[in-house]
mmCIF file of C-alpha atoms and ligand atoms in Angstrom:
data_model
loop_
_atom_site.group_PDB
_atom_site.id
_atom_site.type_symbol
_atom_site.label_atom_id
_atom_site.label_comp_id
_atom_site.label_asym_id
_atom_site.label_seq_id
_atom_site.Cartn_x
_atom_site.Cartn_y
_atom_site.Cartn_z
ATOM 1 C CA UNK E 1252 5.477 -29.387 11.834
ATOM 2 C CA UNK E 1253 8.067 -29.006 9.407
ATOM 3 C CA UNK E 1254 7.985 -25.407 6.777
ATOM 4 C CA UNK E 1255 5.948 -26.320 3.446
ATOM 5 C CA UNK E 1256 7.776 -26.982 0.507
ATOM 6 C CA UNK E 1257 7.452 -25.330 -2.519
ATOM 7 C CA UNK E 1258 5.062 -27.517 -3.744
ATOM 8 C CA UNK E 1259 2.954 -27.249 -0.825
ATOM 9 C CA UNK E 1260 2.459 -23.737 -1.960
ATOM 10 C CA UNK E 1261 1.572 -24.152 -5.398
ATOM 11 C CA UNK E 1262 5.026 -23.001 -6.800
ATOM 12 C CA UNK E 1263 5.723 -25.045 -9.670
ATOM 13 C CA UNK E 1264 9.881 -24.189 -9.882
ATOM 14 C CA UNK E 1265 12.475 -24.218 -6.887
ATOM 15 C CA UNK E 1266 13.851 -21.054 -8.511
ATOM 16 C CA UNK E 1267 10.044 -19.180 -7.416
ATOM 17 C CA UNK E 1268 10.073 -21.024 -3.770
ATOM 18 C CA UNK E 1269 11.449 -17.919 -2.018
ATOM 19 C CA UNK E 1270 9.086 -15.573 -3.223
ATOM 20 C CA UNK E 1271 6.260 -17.916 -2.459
ATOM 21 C CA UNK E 1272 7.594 -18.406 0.921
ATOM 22 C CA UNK E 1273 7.728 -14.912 1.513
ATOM 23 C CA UNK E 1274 4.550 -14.057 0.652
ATOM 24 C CA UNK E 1275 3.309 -16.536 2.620
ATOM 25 C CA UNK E 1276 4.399 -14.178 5.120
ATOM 26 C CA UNK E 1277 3.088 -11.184 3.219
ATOM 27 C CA UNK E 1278 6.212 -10.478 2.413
ATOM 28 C CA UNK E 1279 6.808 -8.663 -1.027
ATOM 29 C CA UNK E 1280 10.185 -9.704 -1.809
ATOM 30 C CA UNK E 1281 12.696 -9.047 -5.133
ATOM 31 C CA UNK E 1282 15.783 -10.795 -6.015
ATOM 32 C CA UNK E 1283 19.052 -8.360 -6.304
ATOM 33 C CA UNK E 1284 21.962 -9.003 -8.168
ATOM 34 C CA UNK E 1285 25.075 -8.879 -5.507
ATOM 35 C CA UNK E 1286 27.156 -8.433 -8.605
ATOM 36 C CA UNK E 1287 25.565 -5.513 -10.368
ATOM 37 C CA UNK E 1288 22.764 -4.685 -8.039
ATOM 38 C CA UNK E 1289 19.973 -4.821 -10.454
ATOM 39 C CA UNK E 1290 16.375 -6.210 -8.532
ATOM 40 C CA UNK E 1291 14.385 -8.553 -11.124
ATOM 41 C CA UNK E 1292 11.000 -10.208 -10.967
ATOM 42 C CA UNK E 1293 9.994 -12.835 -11.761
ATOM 43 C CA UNK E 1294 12.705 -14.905 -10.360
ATOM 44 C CA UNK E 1295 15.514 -16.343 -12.274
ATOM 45 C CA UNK E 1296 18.534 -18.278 -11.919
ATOM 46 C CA UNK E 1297 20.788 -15.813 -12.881
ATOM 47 C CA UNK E 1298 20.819 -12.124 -13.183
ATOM 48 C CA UNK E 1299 19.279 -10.741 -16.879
ATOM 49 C CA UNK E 1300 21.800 -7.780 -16.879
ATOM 50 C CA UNK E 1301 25.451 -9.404 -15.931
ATOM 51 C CA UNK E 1302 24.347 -13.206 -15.773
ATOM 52 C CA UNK E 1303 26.297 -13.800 -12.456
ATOM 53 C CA UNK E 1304 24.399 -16.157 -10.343
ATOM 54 C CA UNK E 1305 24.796 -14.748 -7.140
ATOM 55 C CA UNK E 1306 21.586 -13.138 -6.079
ATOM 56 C CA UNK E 1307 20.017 -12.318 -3.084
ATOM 57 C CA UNK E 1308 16.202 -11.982 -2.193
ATOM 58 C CA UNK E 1309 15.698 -8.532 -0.825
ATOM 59 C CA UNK E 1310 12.520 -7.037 1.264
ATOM 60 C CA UNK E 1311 10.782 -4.765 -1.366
ATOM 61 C CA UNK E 1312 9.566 -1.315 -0.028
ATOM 62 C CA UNK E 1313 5.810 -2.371 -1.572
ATOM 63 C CA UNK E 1314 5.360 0.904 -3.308
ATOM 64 C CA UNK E 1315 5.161 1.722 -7.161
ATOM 65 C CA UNK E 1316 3.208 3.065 -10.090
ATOM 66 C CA UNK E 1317 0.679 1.755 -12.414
ATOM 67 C CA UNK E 1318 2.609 1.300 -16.204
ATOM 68 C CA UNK E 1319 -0.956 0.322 -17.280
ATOM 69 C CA UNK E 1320 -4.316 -1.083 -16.520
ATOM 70 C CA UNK E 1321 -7.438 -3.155 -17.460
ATOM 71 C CA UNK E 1322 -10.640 -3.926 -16.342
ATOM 72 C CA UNK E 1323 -11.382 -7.961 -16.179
ATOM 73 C CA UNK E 1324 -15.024 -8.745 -16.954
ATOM 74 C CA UNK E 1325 -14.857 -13.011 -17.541
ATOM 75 C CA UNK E 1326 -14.360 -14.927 -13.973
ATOM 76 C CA UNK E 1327 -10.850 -16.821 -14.501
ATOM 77 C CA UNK E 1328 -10.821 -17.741 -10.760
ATOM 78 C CA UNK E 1329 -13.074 -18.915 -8.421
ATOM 79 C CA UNK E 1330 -11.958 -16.726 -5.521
ATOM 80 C CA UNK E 1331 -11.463 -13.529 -7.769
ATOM 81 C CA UNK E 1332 -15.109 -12.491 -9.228
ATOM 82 C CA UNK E 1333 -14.975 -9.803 -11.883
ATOM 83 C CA UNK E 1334 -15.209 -7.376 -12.386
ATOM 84 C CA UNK E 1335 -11.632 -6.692 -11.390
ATOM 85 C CA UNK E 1336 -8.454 -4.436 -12.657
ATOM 86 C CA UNK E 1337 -5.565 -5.941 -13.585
ATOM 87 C CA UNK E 1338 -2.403 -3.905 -13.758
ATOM 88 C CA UNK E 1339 1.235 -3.733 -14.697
ATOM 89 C CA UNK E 1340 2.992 -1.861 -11.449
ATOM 90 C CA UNK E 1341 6.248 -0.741 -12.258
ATOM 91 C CA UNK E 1342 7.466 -1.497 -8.260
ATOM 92 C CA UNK E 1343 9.990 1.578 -7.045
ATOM 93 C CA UNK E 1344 12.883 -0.997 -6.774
ATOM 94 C CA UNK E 1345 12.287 -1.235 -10.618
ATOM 95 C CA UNK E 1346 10.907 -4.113 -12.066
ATOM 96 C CA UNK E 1347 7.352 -4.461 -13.474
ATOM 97 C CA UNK E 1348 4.843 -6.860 -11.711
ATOM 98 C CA UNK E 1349 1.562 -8.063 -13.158
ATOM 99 C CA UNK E 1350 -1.047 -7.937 -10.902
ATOM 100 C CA UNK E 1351 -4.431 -6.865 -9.706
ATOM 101 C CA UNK E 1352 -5.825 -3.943 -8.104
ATOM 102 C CA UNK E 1353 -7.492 -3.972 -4.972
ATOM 103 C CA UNK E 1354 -10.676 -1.846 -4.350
ATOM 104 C CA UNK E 1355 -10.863 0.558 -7.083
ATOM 105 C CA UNK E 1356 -10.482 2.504 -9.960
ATOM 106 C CA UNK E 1357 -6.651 2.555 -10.900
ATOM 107 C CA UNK E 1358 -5.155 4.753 -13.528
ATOM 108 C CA UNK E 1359 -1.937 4.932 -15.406
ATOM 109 C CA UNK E 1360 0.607 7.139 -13.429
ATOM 110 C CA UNK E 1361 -1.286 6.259 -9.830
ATOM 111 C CA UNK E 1362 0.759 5.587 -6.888
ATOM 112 C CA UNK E 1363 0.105 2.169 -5.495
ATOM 113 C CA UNK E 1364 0.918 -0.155 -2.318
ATOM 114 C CA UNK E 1365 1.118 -3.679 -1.923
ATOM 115 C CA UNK E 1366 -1.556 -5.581 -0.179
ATOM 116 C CA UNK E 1367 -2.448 -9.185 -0.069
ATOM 117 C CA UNK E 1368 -5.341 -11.045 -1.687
ATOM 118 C CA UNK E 1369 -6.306 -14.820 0.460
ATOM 119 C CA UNK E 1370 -6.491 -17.726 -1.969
ATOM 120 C CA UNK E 1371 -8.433 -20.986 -1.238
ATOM 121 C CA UNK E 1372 -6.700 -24.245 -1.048
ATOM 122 C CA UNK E 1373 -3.975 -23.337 1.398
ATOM 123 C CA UNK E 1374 -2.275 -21.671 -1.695
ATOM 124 C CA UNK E 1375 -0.321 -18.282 -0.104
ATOM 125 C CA UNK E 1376 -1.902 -15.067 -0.399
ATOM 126 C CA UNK E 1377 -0.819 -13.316 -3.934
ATOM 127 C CA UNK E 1378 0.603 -9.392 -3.780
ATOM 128 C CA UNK E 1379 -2.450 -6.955 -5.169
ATOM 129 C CA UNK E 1380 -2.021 -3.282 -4.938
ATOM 130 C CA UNK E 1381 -4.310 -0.756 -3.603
ATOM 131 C CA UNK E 1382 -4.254 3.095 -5.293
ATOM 132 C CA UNK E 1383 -2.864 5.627 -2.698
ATOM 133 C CA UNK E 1384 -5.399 8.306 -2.427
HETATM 134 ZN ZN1 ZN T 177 23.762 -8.554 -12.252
#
């Protein structure tokens, strides 16, 4: 059996294939900018501070903060009933990921960790966060 290509796992741009092959080892992962060491998400070509192309995907520690939060009350997915938080989590590593919160209240300023939420399809899992209590 050969690895799934990005289309395989529902990644619509070869630039986004890493990350979605990471997670599909629940892997959280962040490209890094060898030249200036900035980490950015979502993935780009180039980096958004020095524009050198040379970057690197690097393991992210899973860890941040909510930057803010809503609660979801209309189903958008079939696999993800509402209702449900969504969140901006500004990761440790520093960039902001939109996402959704896994099993309970979140509120701005809460320390979070990544987790992974299943999709149907054979689509790989998605990176949710879960409040640290
Ligand atoms: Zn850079």
């Amino acid at each position: 059996m050969t690895d799934p290509s990005f289309s395989d796992l529902g990644a619509a741009d070869p630039t986004t294939e890493p990350f979605w092959q990471a997670c599909a080892e629940r892997r959280l992962v962040l490209q890094r900018c060898n030249a200036c060491g900035t980490f950015q998400h979502y993935p780009r070509p180039f980096c958004l501070t020095c524009q050198s192309d040379d970057t690197a995907w690097t393991p992210a520690g899973g860890a941040g903060t909510v930057y803010s939060v809503a609660t979801m009350r209309l189903p958008v997915v079939d696999d993800l009933p509402p209702p449900y938080q969504i969140a901006l989590v500004d990761l440790d590593e520093g960039p902001r990921l939109l996402t959704t919160i896994d099993g309970g209240a979140a509120r701005i300023g809460d320390r979070v960790t990544v987790g992974w939420r299943e999709r149907a399809g054979g689509l790989p899992p998605v990176p949710v966060f879960r409040v640290e209590r």
